[in-house]
């Protein structure tokens, strides 16, 4: 065995320093990218992360997946009564409470001011999605507020992102129309026969 020459040792030390610096920079870049996908108030993924999650599921046509569209009830009144600090506290507490009720593989996102969305996977039937929505509503009540939930499922695997979101949103507005603090499943619109169809020939 021979000791390397001093000049070679210096070159190796310089190379090691450069590699270490590049690795540290790469780690910081990954951390910044991860933070850019998080809502700073709640720590949940925000709109971009939500869209990325939907896009990844869309490759399978959303088979076995469900989307919960969640609104905080009467959130404006919270802000009006206690200011934005009170509203921020409600959102943080709500995010923590609802996150605890999700199953493994499910994700919760904050997609707007008082709007959340949950992406569920491994859903065999609508009852499972409804049960998760009800657990989220119970968690919200335990945290001191109420939420309204619209549920859309891609059990047949033939949906795209826009259609799944449209269905969840339509169910949400039906739930709001029924008095809020409710979970409602999307249902296809009922087509009524035209009077002309029933007319005798």
PDB file of C-alpha atoms in Angstrom:
ATOM      1  CA  UNK A   1       0.000   0.000   0.000  1.00  0.00           C
ATOM      2  CA  UNK A   2       1.192   3.495  -0.794  1.00  0.00           C
ATOM      3  CA  UNK A   3       0.080   6.796   0.664  1.00  0.00           C
ATOM      4  CA  UNK A   4      -1.342   9.079  -2.020  1.00  0.00           C
ATOM      5  CA  UNK A   5       0.661  12.151  -2.860  1.00  0.00           C
ATOM      6  CA  UNK A   6      -0.320  15.380  -1.162  1.00  0.00           C
ATOM      7  CA  UNK A   7      -1.422  16.909  -4.441  1.00  0.00           C
ATOM      8  CA  UNK A   8      -3.867  14.014  -5.064  1.00  0.00           C
ATOM      9  CA  UNK A   9      -5.228  14.284  -1.508  1.00  0.00           C
ATOM     10  CA  UNK A  10      -5.926  17.989  -2.053  1.00  0.00           C
ATOM     11  CA  UNK A  11      -7.725  17.244  -5.313  1.00  0.00           C
ATOM     12  CA  UNK A  12      -9.848  14.540  -3.657  1.00  0.00           C
ATOM     13  CA  UNK A  13     -10.723  16.881  -0.773  1.00  0.00           C
ATOM     14  CA  UNK A  14     -11.747  19.577  -3.248  1.00  0.00           C
ATOM     15  CA  UNK A  15     -13.873  17.078  -5.188  1.00  0.00           C
ATOM     16  CA  UNK A  16     -15.518  15.853  -1.970  1.00  0.00           C
ATOM     17  CA  UNK A  17     -16.312  19.450  -0.978  1.00  0.00           C
ATOM     18  CA  UNK A  18     -17.918  20.143  -4.373  1.00  0.00           C
ATOM     19  CA  UNK A  19     -19.984  16.946  -4.259  1.00  0.00           C
ATOM     20  CA  UNK A  20     -21.135  17.651  -0.693  1.00  0.00           C
ATOM     21  CA  UNK A  21     -22.133  21.183  -1.688  1.00  0.00           C
ATOM     22  CA  UNK A  22     -24.123  19.872  -4.671  1.00  0.00           C
ATOM     23  CA  UNK A  23     -25.914  17.316  -2.489  1.00  0.00           C
ATOM     24  CA  UNK A  24     -26.837  19.952   0.106  1.00  0.00           C
ATOM     25  CA  UNK A  25     -28.111  22.254  -2.639  1.00  0.00           C
ATOM     26  CA  UNK A  26     -30.180  19.418  -4.140  1.00  0.00           C
ATOM     27  CA  UNK A  27     -31.700  18.625  -0.728  1.00  0.00           C
ATOM     28  CA  UNK A  28     -32.625  22.284  -0.152  1.00  0.00           C
ATOM     29  CA  UNK A  29     -34.174  22.437  -3.629  1.00  0.00           C
ATOM     30  CA  UNK A  30     -36.315  19.372  -2.878  1.00  0.00           C
ATOM     31  CA  UNK A  31     -37.414  20.899   0.434  1.00  0.00           C
ATOM     32  CA  UNK A  32     -38.356  24.179  -1.278  1.00  0.00           C
ATOM     33  CA  UNK A  33     -40.335  22.313  -3.928  1.00  0.00           C
ATOM     34  CA  UNK A  34     -42.166  20.367  -1.223  1.00  0.00           C
ATOM     35  CA  UNK A  35     -42.943  23.572   0.695  1.00  0.00           C
ATOM     36  CA  UNK A  36     -44.214  25.245  -2.475  1.00  0.00           C
ATOM     37  CA  UNK A  37     -46.935  22.576  -2.634  1.00  0.00           C
ATOM     38  CA  UNK A  38     -48.116  23.113   0.950  1.00  0.00           C
ATOM     39  CA  UNK A  39     -50.601  25.573   2.367  1.00  0.00           C
ATOM     40  CA  UNK A  40     -48.591  27.535   4.968  1.00  0.00           C
ATOM     41  CA  UNK A  41     -51.555  27.901   7.341  1.00  0.00           C
ATOM     42  CA  UNK A  42     -52.697  24.286   7.621  1.00  0.00           C
ATOM     43  CA  UNK A  43     -49.709  22.317   6.323  1.00  0.00           C
ATOM     44  CA  UNK A  44     -52.005  20.527   3.850  1.00  0.00           C
ATOM     45  CA  UNK A  45     -51.335  20.286   0.149  1.00  0.00           C
ATOM     46  CA  UNK A  46     -52.792  23.235  -1.756  1.00  0.00           C
ATOM     47  CA  UNK A  47     -54.401  23.573  -5.195  1.00  0.00           C
ATOM     48  CA  UNK A  48     -51.337  22.524  -7.199  1.00  0.00           C
ATOM     49  CA  UNK A  49     -50.752  19.420  -5.093  1.00  0.00           C
ATOM     50  CA  UNK A  50     -54.462  18.599  -5.332  1.00  0.00           C
ATOM     51  CA  UNK A  51     -54.422  18.858  -9.125  1.00  0.00           C
ATOM     52  CA  UNK A  52     -51.291  16.707  -9.330  1.00  0.00           C
ATOM     53  CA  UNK A  53     -52.996  14.050  -7.193  1.00  0.00           C
ATOM     54  CA  UNK A  54     -56.052  14.054  -9.436  1.00  0.00           C
ATOM     55  CA  UNK A  55     -53.887  13.884 -12.553  1.00  0.00           C
ATOM     56  CA  UNK A  56     -52.059  10.831 -11.208  1.00  0.00           C
ATOM     57  CA  UNK A  57     -55.352   9.055 -10.477  1.00  0.00           C
ATOM     58  CA  UNK A  58     -56.866  10.079 -13.820  1.00  0.00           C
ATOM     59  CA  UNK A  59     -54.575   7.662 -15.648  1.00  0.00           C
ATOM     60  CA  UNK A  60     -56.761   4.885 -14.261  1.00  0.00           C
ATOM     61  CA  UNK A  61     -59.986   6.748 -14.958  1.00  0.00           C
ATOM     62  CA  UNK A  62     -60.548   7.179 -11.184  1.00  0.00           C
ATOM     63  CA  UNK A  63     -61.634   3.570 -10.790  1.00  0.00           C
ATOM     64  CA  UNK A  64     -62.009   2.871  -7.077  1.00  0.00           C
ATOM     65  CA  UNK A  65     -61.473   6.537  -6.176  1.00  0.00           C
ATOM     66  CA  UNK A  66     -63.715   9.234  -4.752  1.00  0.00           C
ATOM     67  CA  UNK A  67     -63.564  12.986  -4.317  1.00  0.00           C
ATOM     68  CA  UNK A  68     -65.050  14.847  -1.362  1.00  0.00           C
ATOM     69  CA  UNK A  69     -65.652  18.563  -1.869  1.00  0.00           C
ATOM     70  CA  UNK A  70     -65.816  20.187   1.590  1.00  0.00           C
ATOM     71  CA  UNK A  71     -66.925  23.693   2.597  1.00  0.00           C
ATOM     72  CA  UNK A  72     -66.745  25.191   6.072  1.00  0.00           C
ATOM     73  CA  UNK A  73     -70.227  26.333   7.071  1.00  0.00           C
ATOM     74  CA  UNK A  74     -70.773  30.042   7.788  1.00  0.00           C
ATOM     75  CA  UNK A  75     -67.048  30.788   7.739  1.00  0.00           C
ATOM     76  CA  UNK A  76     -67.596  34.456   6.884  1.00  0.00           C
ATOM     77  CA  UNK A  77     -69.476  34.864  10.167  1.00  0.00           C
ATOM     78  CA  UNK A  78     -66.436  33.482  12.038  1.00  0.00           C
ATOM     79  CA  UNK A  79     -64.162  36.050  10.396  1.00  0.00           C
ATOM     80  CA  UNK A  80     -66.664  38.861  10.947  1.00  0.00           C
ATOM     81  CA  UNK A  81     -67.098  38.009  14.626  1.00  0.00           C
ATOM     82  CA  UNK A  82     -63.522  37.187  15.637  1.00  0.00           C
ATOM     83  CA  UNK A  83     -61.340  38.544  12.849  1.00  0.00           C
ATOM     84  CA  UNK A  84     -58.988  36.662  10.562  1.00  0.00           C
ATOM     85  CA  UNK A  85     -57.018  35.235  13.481  1.00  0.00           C
ATOM     86  CA  UNK A  86     -60.130  33.420  14.669  1.00  0.00           C
ATOM     87  CA  UNK A  87     -60.778  32.202  11.144  1.00  0.00           C
ATOM     88  CA  UNK A  88     -57.194  30.960  10.790  1.00  0.00           C
ATOM     89  CA  UNK A  89     -57.490  29.083  14.079  1.00  0.00           C
ATOM     90  CA  UNK A  90     -60.693  27.388  12.911  1.00  0.00           C
ATOM     91  CA  UNK A  91     -59.030  26.315   9.643  1.00  0.00           C
ATOM     92  CA  UNK A  92     -55.952  24.929  11.414  1.00  0.00           C
ATOM     93  CA  UNK A  93     -58.022  23.014  13.969  1.00  0.00           C
ATOM     94  CA  UNK A  94     -60.318  21.711  11.263  1.00  0.00           C
ATOM     95  CA  UNK A  95     -57.432  20.536   9.056  1.00  0.00           C
ATOM     96  CA  UNK A  96     -55.883  18.659  11.983  1.00  0.00           C
ATOM     97  CA  UNK A  97     -59.173  17.077  13.064  1.00  0.00           C
ATOM     98  CA  UNK A  98     -60.214  15.937   9.584  1.00  0.00           C
ATOM     99  CA  UNK A  99     -56.740  14.627   8.681  1.00  0.00           C
ATOM    100  CA  UNK A 100     -56.932  12.221  11.618  1.00  0.00           C
ATOM    101  CA  UNK A 101     -60.086  10.638  10.186  1.00  0.00           C
ATOM    102  CA  UNK A 102     -58.669   9.740   6.781  1.00  0.00           C
ATOM    103  CA  UNK A 103     -57.634   6.208   5.923  1.00  0.00           C
ATOM    104  CA  UNK A 104     -54.171   5.249   4.773  1.00  0.00           C
ATOM    105  CA  UNK A 105     -53.627   6.408   1.188  1.00  0.00           C
ATOM    106  CA  UNK A 106     -56.289   9.149   1.373  1.00  0.00           C
ATOM    107  CA  UNK A 107     -55.257  12.818   1.144  1.00  0.00           C
ATOM    108  CA  UNK A 108     -56.763  16.085   2.379  1.00  0.00           C
ATOM    109  CA  UNK A 109     -56.090  19.404   0.633  1.00  0.00           C
ATOM    110  CA  UNK A 110     -56.962  23.028   1.258  1.00  0.00           C
ATOM    111  CA  UNK A 111     -58.066  24.234  -2.164  1.00  0.00           C
ATOM    112  CA  UNK A 112     -59.493  27.656  -1.277  1.00  0.00           C
ATOM    113  CA  UNK A 113     -60.119  30.072   1.568  1.00  0.00           C
ATOM    114  CA  UNK A 114     -62.631  27.887   3.417  1.00  0.00           C
ATOM    115  CA  UNK A 115     -62.672  25.012   0.948  1.00  0.00           C
ATOM    116  CA  UNK A 116     -61.089  21.587   1.403  1.00  0.00           C
ATOM    117  CA  UNK A 117     -61.012  18.489  -0.758  1.00  0.00           C
ATOM    118  CA  UNK A 118     -60.315  14.885   0.157  1.00  0.00           C
ATOM    119  CA  UNK A 119     -59.162  12.313  -2.377  1.00  0.00           C
ATOM    120  CA  UNK A 120     -60.063   8.764  -1.367  1.00  0.00           C
ATOM    121  CA  UNK A 121     -58.579   5.616  -2.902  1.00  0.00           C
ATOM    122  CA  UNK A 122     -59.526   1.947  -2.638  1.00  0.00           C
ATOM    123  CA  UNK A 123     -63.249   2.734  -2.575  1.00  0.00           C
ATOM    124  CA  UNK A 124     -65.311  -0.369  -3.315  1.00  0.00           C
ATOM    125  CA  UNK A 125     -68.730   1.289  -3.122  1.00  0.00           C
ATOM    126  CA  UNK A 126     -70.450   4.573  -2.368  1.00  0.00           C
ATOM    127  CA  UNK A 127     -71.107   3.551   1.225  1.00  0.00           C
ATOM    128  CA  UNK A 128     -67.377   3.653   1.987  1.00  0.00           C
ATOM    129  CA  UNK A 129     -67.033   7.178   0.591  1.00  0.00           C
ATOM    130  CA  UNK A 130     -70.128   8.311   2.502  1.00  0.00           C
ATOM    131  CA  UNK A 131     -68.772   6.823   5.752  1.00  0.00           C
ATOM    132  CA  UNK A 132     -65.503   8.757   5.371  1.00  0.00           C
ATOM    133  CA  UNK A 133     -67.449  11.969   4.692  1.00  0.00           C
ATOM    134  CA  UNK A 134     -69.514  11.413   7.833  1.00  0.00           C
ATOM    135  CA  UNK A 135     -66.363  10.854   9.892  1.00  0.00           C
ATOM    136  CA  UNK A 136     -64.988  14.155   8.605  1.00  0.00           C
ATOM    137  CA  UNK A 137     -68.209  15.924   9.549  1.00  0.00           C
ATOM    138  CA  UNK A 138     -68.088  14.415  13.040  1.00  0.00           C
ATOM    139  CA  UNK A 139     -64.458  15.530  13.404  1.00  0.00           C
ATOM    140  CA  UNK A 140     -65.418  19.053  12.347  1.00  0.00           C
ATOM    141  CA  UNK A 141     -68.181  19.206  14.961  1.00  0.00           C
ATOM    142  CA  UNK A 142     -65.742  17.971  17.618  1.00  0.00           C
ATOM    143  CA  UNK A 143     -63.387  20.787  16.554  1.00  0.00           C
ATOM    144  CA  UNK A 144     -66.157  23.338  17.091  1.00  0.00           C
ATOM    145  CA  UNK A 145     -67.516  23.940  13.584  1.00  0.00           C
ATOM    146  CA  UNK A 146     -69.511  22.196  10.869  1.00  0.00           C
ATOM    147  CA  UNK A 147     -68.789  21.337   7.247  1.00  0.00           C
ATOM    148  CA  UNK A 148     -70.831  20.407   4.213  1.00  0.00           C
ATOM    149  CA  UNK A 149     -69.577  17.613   1.957  1.00  0.00           C
ATOM    150  CA  UNK A 150     -70.305  16.702  -1.658  1.00  0.00           C
ATOM    151  CA  UNK A 151     -69.247  13.216  -2.733  1.00  0.00           C
ATOM    152  CA  UNK A 152     -68.443  11.911  -6.210  1.00  0.00           C
ATOM    153  CA  UNK A 153     -66.988   8.481  -6.926  1.00  0.00           C
ATOM    154  CA  UNK A 154     -65.311   7.062 -10.000  1.00  0.00           C
ATOM    155  CA  UNK A 155     -66.333   3.479  -9.435  1.00  0.00           C
ATOM    156  CA  UNK A 156     -66.931   2.798 -13.124  1.00  0.00           C
ATOM    157  CA  UNK A 157     -63.539   4.217 -14.088  1.00  0.00           C
ATOM    158  CA  UNK A 158     -64.715   6.365 -17.004  1.00  0.00           C
ATOM    159  CA  UNK A 159     -64.307   9.901 -15.618  1.00  0.00           C
ATOM    160  CA  UNK A 160     -61.826  12.695 -16.205  1.00  0.00           C
ATOM    161  CA  UNK A 161     -60.690  15.272 -13.615  1.00  0.00           C
ATOM    162  CA  UNK A 162     -63.155  17.941 -14.711  1.00  0.00           C
ATOM    163  CA  UNK A 163     -66.159  15.619 -14.599  1.00  0.00           C
ATOM    164  CA  UNK A 164     -65.265  14.163 -11.195  1.00  0.00           C
ATOM    165  CA  UNK A 165     -64.820  17.671  -9.759  1.00  0.00           C
ATOM    166  CA  UNK A 166     -68.060  18.861 -11.383  1.00  0.00           C
ATOM    167  CA  UNK A 167     -69.970  15.977  -9.808  1.00  0.00           C
ATOM    168  CA  UNK A 168     -68.501  16.563  -6.345  1.00  0.00           C
ATOM    169  CA  UNK A 169     -69.280  20.277  -6.637  1.00  0.00           C
ATOM    170  CA  UNK A 170     -72.859  19.589  -7.746  1.00  0.00           C
ATOM    171  CA  UNK A 171     -73.346  17.286  -4.743  1.00  0.00           C
ATOM    172  CA  UNK A 172     -71.883  19.954  -2.464  1.00  0.00           C
ATOM    173  CA  UNK A 173     -74.362  22.564  -3.675  1.00  0.00           C
ATOM    174  CA  UNK A 174     -77.217  20.119  -3.191  1.00  0.00           C
ATOM    175  CA  UNK A 175     -76.009  19.598   0.385  1.00  0.00           C
ATOM    176  CA  UNK A 176     -75.857  23.352   0.944  1.00  0.00           C
ATOM    177  CA  UNK A 177     -79.356  23.709  -0.426  1.00  0.00           C
ATOM    178  CA  UNK A 178     -80.621  21.115   2.036  1.00  0.00           C
ATOM    179  CA  UNK A 179     -79.442  23.206   5.007  1.00  0.00           C
ATOM    180  CA  UNK A 180     -75.670  22.535   5.256  1.00  0.00           C
ATOM    181  CA  UNK A 181     -73.887  20.316   7.800  1.00  0.00           C
ATOM    182  CA  UNK A 182     -74.637  17.326   5.593  1.00  0.00           C
ATOM    183  CA  UNK A 183     -72.967  14.790   3.291  1.00  0.00           C
ATOM    184  CA  UNK A 184     -74.595  14.269  -0.102  1.00  0.00           C
ATOM    185  CA  UNK A 185     -73.711  11.767  -2.842  1.00  0.00           C
ATOM    186  CA  UNK A 186     -73.761  12.865  -6.458  1.00  0.00           C
ATOM    187  CA  UNK A 187     -76.681  11.450  -8.374  1.00  0.00           C
ATOM    188  CA  UNK A 188     -77.180  11.534 -12.130  1.00  0.00           C
ATOM    189  CA  UNK A 189     -79.840  13.999 -13.231  1.00  0.00           C
ATOM    190  CA  UNK A 190     -83.265  12.516 -13.729  1.00  0.00           C
ATOM    191  CA  UNK A 191     -84.394  12.724 -17.332  1.00  0.00           C
ATOM    192  CA  UNK A 192     -88.116  13.210 -17.613  1.00  0.00           C
ATOM    193  CA  UNK A 193     -89.852  11.948 -20.751  1.00  0.00           C
ATOM    194  CA  UNK A 194     -91.149  14.599 -23.053  1.00  0.00           C
ATOM    195  CA  UNK A 195     -94.976  14.913 -23.258  1.00  0.00           C
ATOM    196  CA  UNK A 196     -94.564  14.357 -27.002  1.00  0.00           C
ATOM    197  CA  UNK A 197     -93.049  10.943 -26.298  1.00  0.00           C
ATOM    198  CA  UNK A 198     -96.188   9.855 -24.480  1.00  0.00           C
ATOM    199  CA  UNK A 199     -98.585  11.227 -27.122  1.00  0.00           C
ATOM    200  CA  UNK A 200    -100.504   8.574 -29.074  1.00  0.00           C
ATOM    201  CA  UNK A 201     -99.487   8.093 -32.674  1.00  0.00           C
TER     202      UNK A 201
END
